[in-house]
mmCIF file of C-alpha atoms in Angstrom:
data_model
loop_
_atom_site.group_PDB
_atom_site.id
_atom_site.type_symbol
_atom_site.label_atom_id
_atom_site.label_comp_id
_atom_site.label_asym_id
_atom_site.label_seq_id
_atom_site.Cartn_x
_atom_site.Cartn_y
_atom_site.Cartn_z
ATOM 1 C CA UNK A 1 133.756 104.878 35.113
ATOM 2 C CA UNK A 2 134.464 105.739 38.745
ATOM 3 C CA UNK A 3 137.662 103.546 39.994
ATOM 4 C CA UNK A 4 136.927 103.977 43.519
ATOM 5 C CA UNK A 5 134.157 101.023 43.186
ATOM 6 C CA UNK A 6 136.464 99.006 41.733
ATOM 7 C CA UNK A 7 139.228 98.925 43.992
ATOM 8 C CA UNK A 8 139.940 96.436 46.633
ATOM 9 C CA UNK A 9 138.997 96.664 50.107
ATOM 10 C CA UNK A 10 141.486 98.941 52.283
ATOM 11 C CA UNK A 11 141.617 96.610 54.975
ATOM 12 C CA UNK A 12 142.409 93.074 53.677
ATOM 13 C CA UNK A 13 141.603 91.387 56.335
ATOM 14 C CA UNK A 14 137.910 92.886 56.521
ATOM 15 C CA UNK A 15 134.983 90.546 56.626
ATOM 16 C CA UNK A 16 133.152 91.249 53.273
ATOM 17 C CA UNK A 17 137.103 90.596 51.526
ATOM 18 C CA UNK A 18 137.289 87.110 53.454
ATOM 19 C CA UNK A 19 133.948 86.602 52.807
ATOM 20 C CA UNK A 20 132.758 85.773 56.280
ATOM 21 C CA UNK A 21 129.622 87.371 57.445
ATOM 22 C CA UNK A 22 129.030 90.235 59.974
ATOM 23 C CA UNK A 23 126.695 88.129 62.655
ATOM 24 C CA UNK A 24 126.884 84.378 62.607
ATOM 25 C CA UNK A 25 124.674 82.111 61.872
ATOM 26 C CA UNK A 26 122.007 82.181 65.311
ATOM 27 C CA UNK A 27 121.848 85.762 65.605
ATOM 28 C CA UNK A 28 121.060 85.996 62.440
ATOM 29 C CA UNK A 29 117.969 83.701 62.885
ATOM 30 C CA UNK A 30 117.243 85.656 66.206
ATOM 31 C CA UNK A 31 117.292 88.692 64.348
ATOM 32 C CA UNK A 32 114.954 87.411 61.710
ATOM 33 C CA UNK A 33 112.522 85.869 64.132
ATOM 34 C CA UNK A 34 112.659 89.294 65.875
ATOM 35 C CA UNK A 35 111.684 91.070 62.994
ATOM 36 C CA UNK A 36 108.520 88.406 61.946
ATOM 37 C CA UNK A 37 107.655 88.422 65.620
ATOM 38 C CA UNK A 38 107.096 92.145 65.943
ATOM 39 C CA UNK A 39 105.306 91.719 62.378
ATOM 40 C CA UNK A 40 102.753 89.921 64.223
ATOM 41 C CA UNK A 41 102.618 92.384 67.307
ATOM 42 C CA UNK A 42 102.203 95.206 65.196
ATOM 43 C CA UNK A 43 99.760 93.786 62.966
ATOM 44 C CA UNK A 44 97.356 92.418 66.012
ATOM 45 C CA UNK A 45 97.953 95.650 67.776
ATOM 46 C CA UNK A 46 95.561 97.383 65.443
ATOM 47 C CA UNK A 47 93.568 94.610 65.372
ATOM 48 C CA UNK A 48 93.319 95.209 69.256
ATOM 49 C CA UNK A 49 93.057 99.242 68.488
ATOM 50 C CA UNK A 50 89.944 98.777 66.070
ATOM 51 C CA UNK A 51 88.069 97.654 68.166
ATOM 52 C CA UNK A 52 87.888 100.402 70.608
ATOM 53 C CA UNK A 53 88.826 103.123 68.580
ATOM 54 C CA UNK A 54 90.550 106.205 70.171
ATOM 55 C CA UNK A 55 90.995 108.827 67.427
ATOM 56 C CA UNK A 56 87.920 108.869 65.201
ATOM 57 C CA UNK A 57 88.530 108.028 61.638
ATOM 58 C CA UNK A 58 92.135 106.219 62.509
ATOM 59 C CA UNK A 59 91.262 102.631 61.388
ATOM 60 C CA UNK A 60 92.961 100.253 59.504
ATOM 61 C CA UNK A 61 91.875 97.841 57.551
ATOM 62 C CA UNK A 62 91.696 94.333 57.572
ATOM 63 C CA UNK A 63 94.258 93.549 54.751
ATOM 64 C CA UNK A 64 96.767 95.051 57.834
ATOM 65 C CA UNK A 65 95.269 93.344 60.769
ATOM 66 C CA UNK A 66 95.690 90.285 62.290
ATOM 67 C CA UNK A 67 92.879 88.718 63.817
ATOM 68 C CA UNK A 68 88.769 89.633 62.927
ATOM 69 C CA UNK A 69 88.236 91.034 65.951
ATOM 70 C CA UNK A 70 89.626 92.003 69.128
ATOM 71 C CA UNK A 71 89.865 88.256 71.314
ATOM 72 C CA UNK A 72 91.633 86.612 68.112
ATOM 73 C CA UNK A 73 93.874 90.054 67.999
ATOM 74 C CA UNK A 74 94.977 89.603 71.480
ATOM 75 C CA UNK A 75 95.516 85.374 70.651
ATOM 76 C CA UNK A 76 98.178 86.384 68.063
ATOM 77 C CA UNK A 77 99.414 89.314 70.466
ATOM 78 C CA UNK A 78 100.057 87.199 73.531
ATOM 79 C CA UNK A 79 102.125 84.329 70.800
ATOM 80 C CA UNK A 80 103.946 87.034 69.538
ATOM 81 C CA UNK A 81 105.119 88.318 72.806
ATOM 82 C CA UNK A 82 105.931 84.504 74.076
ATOM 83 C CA UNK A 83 108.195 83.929 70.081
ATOM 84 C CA UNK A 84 109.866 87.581 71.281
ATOM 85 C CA UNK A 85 110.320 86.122 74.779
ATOM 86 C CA UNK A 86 111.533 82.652 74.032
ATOM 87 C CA UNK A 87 113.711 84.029 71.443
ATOM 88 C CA UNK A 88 115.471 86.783 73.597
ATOM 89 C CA UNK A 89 116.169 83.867 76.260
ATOM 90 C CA UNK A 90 117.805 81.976 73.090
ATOM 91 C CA UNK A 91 120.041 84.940 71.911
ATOM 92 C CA UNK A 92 120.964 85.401 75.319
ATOM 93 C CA UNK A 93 121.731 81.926 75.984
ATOM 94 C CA UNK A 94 124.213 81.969 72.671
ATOM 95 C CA UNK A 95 125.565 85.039 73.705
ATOM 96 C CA UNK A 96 126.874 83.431 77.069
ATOM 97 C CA UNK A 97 127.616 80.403 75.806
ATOM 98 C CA UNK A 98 130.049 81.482 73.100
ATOM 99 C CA UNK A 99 130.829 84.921 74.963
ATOM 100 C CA UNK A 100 129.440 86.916 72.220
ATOM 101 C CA UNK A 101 127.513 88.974 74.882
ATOM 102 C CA UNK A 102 130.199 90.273 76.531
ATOM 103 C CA UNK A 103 132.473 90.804 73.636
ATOM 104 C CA UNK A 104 130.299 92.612 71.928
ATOM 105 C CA UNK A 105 127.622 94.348 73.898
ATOM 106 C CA UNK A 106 128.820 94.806 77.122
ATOM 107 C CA UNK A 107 133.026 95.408 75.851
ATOM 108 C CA UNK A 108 132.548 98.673 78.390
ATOM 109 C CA UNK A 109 134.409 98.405 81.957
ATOM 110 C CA UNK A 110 133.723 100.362 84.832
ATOM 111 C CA UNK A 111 136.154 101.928 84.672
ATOM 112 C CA UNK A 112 136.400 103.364 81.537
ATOM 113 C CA UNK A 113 133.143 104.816 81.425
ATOM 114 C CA UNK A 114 133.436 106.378 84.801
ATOM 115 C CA UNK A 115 136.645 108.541 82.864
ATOM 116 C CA UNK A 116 134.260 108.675 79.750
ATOM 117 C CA UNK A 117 131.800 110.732 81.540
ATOM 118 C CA UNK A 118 134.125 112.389 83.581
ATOM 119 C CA UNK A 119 136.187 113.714 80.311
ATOM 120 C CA UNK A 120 132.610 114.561 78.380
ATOM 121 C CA UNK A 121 131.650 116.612 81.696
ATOM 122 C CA UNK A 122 135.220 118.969 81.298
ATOM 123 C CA UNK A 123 133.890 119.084 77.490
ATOM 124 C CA UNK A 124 136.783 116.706 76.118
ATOM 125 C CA UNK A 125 135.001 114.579 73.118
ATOM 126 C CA UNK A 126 137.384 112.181 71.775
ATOM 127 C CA UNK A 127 136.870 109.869 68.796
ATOM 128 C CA UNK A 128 139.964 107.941 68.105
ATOM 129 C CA UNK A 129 141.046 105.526 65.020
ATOM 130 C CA UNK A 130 140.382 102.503 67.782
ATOM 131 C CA UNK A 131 136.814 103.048 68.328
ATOM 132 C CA UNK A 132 136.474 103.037 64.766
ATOM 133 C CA UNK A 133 137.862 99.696 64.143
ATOM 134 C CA UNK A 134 135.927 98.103 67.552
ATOM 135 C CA UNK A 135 133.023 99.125 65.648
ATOM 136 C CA UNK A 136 134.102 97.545 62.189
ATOM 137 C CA UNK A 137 135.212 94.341 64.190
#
């Protein structure tokens, strides 16, 4: 049997060894909400599509729409836009709150990506043991 899947995590101090999750909590629920939300976009969009149909013979059936026709289509469209609205507000609201916003998606200064482009532009592509690890944070 292959060892290497049963040895111990390199880094001790790794979240799946402690046991502590990637994403807390909230983002995880934003996520999820996210991903039922655009469920519902999707799903009305060709609802919204069959009704005027553009390329002939590209229909989809009604087990994979949302809505009989094209006003209830558009109902469920508009409340899936306002869940993906309300819910970006709410992620974005956590992330200031707790400062998850700018640790993690906005961790780039000024001035670092000015000299980031700057060294890319003379051809100089450096990946270095750091970014690795900012990225496994």
């Amino acid at each position: 049997m292959n060892q290497a899947l049963h040895r111990a995590p390199a880094n001790p101090g790794s979240p799946t060894s402690a046991g502590r999750r990637l994403h807390p909590l909230p983002v995880r629920i934003v996520h999820w909400v996210n991903a039922a939300a655009m469920l519902v976009m999707i799903t009305s969009g060709w609802g919204i599509y069959d009704d005027d149909v553009i390329i002939d013979g590209l229909n989809f059936s009604g087990f994979w729409r949302l809505g009989d026709w094209a006003a209830w289509s558009l109902n469920w469209h508009f409340a899936g836009m306002w869940v993906l609205v309300v819910n970006g507000l709410a992620y974005l609201v956590y992330g200031f709150e707790t400062g998850r916003l700018r640790e993690r998606l906005l961790p780039i200064r000024l001035s670092k990506l000015v000299k980031t482009v700057i060294d890319t532009l003379h051809g100089e592509f450096k990946f270095r043991s750091e970014h690795l690890r900012w990225a496994l944070r």
